[in-house]
Amino acid sequence: FAHGDFWHENLLCDGDRLVGVIDWDGAGPGRLPLLDLIHFQASRVQAGGHMSLGAGVVQGPLVTARAGGDEITREYCRRIGLEADPRILEALVLAFLIDRTALELELRPDLITSTWVDENVMLVLRELRHEQRGFRRPAP
């Protein structure tokens, strides 16, 4: 089960302690909870730099994924029995992008423009493609 819109404006805190989460419109079963952590990381970078979510993904969770995760990501992965391998984490960042885009299309289709797609989807896909150009899969 995942929240689907896990960012600072939906979190209720008392000091440094999380005491509640609001706005459950994007929540649902059968979803990867780790995507909520990726969303939180991306939105933290996005809000700090006043940029698109796509730029936040490229500068935040994608960098973290390629480094094998940060301390929180590695601990989360350990607790759920998932290896914090950079390729797995990068694939989860892509899964987040797909999940988030689907949610935006469902909840706010009027805001989806070619500019939104370029800034939030294509930017991330270009970065993924750029990094994988020299990548060759090992022989089976």
Short mmCIF file of C-alpha atoms in Angstrom, two decimals:
data_model
loop_
_atom_site.label_atom_id
_atom_site.label_comp_id
_atom_site.label_asym_id
_atom_site.label_seq_id
_atom_site.Cartn_x
_atom_site.Cartn_y
_atom_site.Cartn_z
CA PHE A 1 0.00 0.00 0.00
CA ALA A 2 1.36 3.42 -0.89
CA HIS A 3 0.23 7.00 -0.28
CA GLY A 4 0.96 8.21 -3.82
CA ASP A 5 1.48 11.89 -2.94
CA PHE A 6 4.06 11.77 -0.19
CA TRP A 7 5.62 15.22 0.07
CA HIS A 8 6.16 17.83 2.78
CA GLU A 9 2.81 19.58 2.36
CA ASN A 10 0.97 16.33 3.10
CA LEU A 11 2.97 15.53 6.22
CA LEU A 12 2.00 16.67 9.71
CA CYS A 13 4.96 16.99 12.05
CA ASP A 14 5.54 17.83 15.67
CA GLY A 15 9.14 19.00 15.77
CA ASP A 16 11.13 16.33 13.95
CA ARG A 17 8.48 13.65 14.48
CA LEU A 18 5.96 12.63 11.83
CA VAL A 19 2.52 12.52 13.47
CA GLY A 20 0.17 12.31 10.49
CA VAL A 21 -0.25 12.14 6.75
CA ILE A 22 -3.10 13.83 4.85
CA ASP A 23 -4.47 13.86 1.28
CA TRP A 24 -4.95 10.20 0.45
CA ASP A 25 -6.50 10.72 -3.04
CA GLY A 26 -3.56 8.99 -4.75
CA ALA A 27 -3.27 6.11 -2.27
CA GLY A 28 -3.91 2.51 -3.09
CA PRO A 29 -3.07 -1.14 -2.53
CA GLY A 30 -0.73 -3.16 -4.72
CA ARG A 31 1.70 -0.27 -5.07
CA LEU A 32 5.34 -0.02 -4.07
CA PRO A 33 5.75 1.95 -0.82
CA LEU A 34 9.35 2.73 -1.76
CA LEU A 35 7.92 5.02 -4.45
CA ASP A 36 6.63 7.26 -1.65
CA LEU A 37 10.20 7.67 -0.39
CA ILE A 38 11.38 8.49 -3.92
CA HIS A 39 8.59 11.06 -4.25
CA PHE A 40 9.54 12.63 -0.94
CA GLN A 41 13.20 12.87 -2.01
CA ALA A 42 12.29 14.38 -5.39
CA SER A 43 9.85 16.90 -3.94
CA ARG A 44 12.38 17.97 -1.30
CA VAL A 45 14.91 18.79 -4.04
CA GLN A 46 12.18 20.32 -6.22
CA ALA A 47 10.89 22.65 -3.50
CA GLY A 48 14.39 23.69 -2.46
CA GLY A 49 15.35 24.70 -5.98
CA HIS A 50 11.94 25.88 -7.25
CA MET A 51 12.04 23.49 -10.19
CA SER A 52 9.86 20.92 -11.92
CA LEU A 53 9.33 17.53 -10.33
CA GLY A 54 11.27 15.99 -13.24
CA ALA A 55 14.31 18.13 -12.42
CA GLY A 56 13.87 17.16 -8.78
CA VAL A 57 13.93 13.48 -9.80
CA VAL A 58 17.08 13.93 -11.89
CA GLN A 59 18.91 15.92 -9.20
CA GLY A 60 17.62 13.94 -6.20
CA PRO A 61 16.48 10.30 -6.27
CA LEU A 62 18.18 9.45 -9.57
CA VAL A 63 21.55 10.57 -8.18
CA THR A 64 20.81 8.70 -4.94
CA ALA A 65 19.79 5.56 -6.84
CA ARG A 66 22.97 5.56 -8.92
CA ALA A 67 24.99 5.78 -5.69
CA GLY A 68 23.25 2.68 -4.30
CA GLY A 69 20.91 4.76 -2.14
CA ASP A 70 21.43 7.05 0.80
CA GLU A 71 21.30 5.88 4.42
CA ILE A 72 17.50 6.07 4.62
CA THR A 73 16.97 4.28 1.29
CA ARG A 74 19.44 1.51 2.16
CA GLU A 75 17.83 0.99 5.58
CA TYR A 76 14.35 0.93 4.04
CA CYS A 77 15.51 -1.61 1.46
CA ARG A 78 17.13 -3.73 4.17
CA ARG A 79 13.89 -3.79 6.16
CA ILE A 80 11.81 -4.95 3.21
CA GLY A 81 14.42 -7.44 1.98
CA LEU A 82 15.36 -5.57 -1.20
CA GLU A 83 18.96 -5.20 -2.34
CA ALA A 84 19.93 -1.54 -2.66
CA ASP A 85 21.56 -2.18 -6.03
CA PRO A 86 21.91 0.96 -8.19
CA ARG A 87 20.18 -0.67 -11.18
CA ILE A 88 17.22 -1.77 -9.05
CA LEU A 89 16.95 1.65 -7.45
CA GLU A 90 17.18 3.37 -10.84
CA ALA A 91 14.38 1.12 -12.13
CA LEU A 92 12.31 2.13 -9.09
CA VAL A 93 12.89 5.80 -9.91
CA LEU A 94 11.52 5.08 -13.39
CA ALA A 95 8.58 3.22 -11.78
CA PHE A 96 7.94 6.31 -9.66
CA LEU A 97 7.92 8.49 -12.77
CA ILE A 98 5.39 6.22 -14.47
CA ASP A 99 3.24 5.99 -11.33
CA ARG A 100 3.32 9.75 -10.72
CA THR A 101 2.53 10.57 -14.35
CA ALA A 102 -0.46 8.20 -14.27
CA LEU A 103 -1.73 9.84 -11.08
CA GLU A 104 -1.36 13.32 -12.57
CA LEU A 105 -3.24 12.22 -15.69
CA GLU A 106 -6.02 10.81 -13.52
CA LEU A 107 -6.36 13.62 -10.98
CA ARG A 108 -5.34 16.73 -12.95
CA PRO A 109 -5.53 16.09 -16.70
CA ASP A 110 -6.14 19.80 -17.39
CA LEU A 111 -2.63 20.61 -16.11
CA ILE A 112 -0.91 18.15 -18.44
CA THR A 113 0.58 20.16 -21.30
CA SER A 114 3.46 19.52 -23.66
CA THR A 115 5.60 21.71 -21.39
CA TRP A 116 4.62 19.63 -18.34
CA VAL A 117 5.47 16.42 -20.20
CA ASP A 118 8.83 17.82 -21.34
CA GLU A 119 9.77 19.11 -17.85
CA ASN A 120 8.52 16.12 -15.85
CA VAL A 121 8.74 13.06 -18.08
CA MET A 122 11.03 13.65 -21.05
CA LEU A 123 13.74 15.30 -18.94
CA VAL A 124 14.04 12.15 -16.79
CA LEU A 125 13.86 9.80 -19.78
CA ARG A 126 16.59 11.78 -21.59
CA GLU A 127 18.81 11.54 -18.51
CA LEU A 128 18.21 7.78 -18.23
CA ARG A 129 19.00 7.28 -21.93
CA HIS A 130 22.08 9.49 -21.73
CA GLU A 131 23.53 7.46 -18.85
CA GLN A 132 22.80 4.12 -20.53
CA ARG A 133 24.34 4.85 -23.96
CA GLY A 134 27.59 3.11 -23.13
CA PHE A 135 25.89 0.35 -21.11
CA ARG A 136 25.97 -3.19 -22.48
CA ARG A 137 24.15 -6.03 -20.82
CA PRO A 138 26.34 -8.91 -19.74
CA ALA A 139 26.02 -12.11 -21.78
CA PRO A 140 23.65 -14.70 -20.21
#
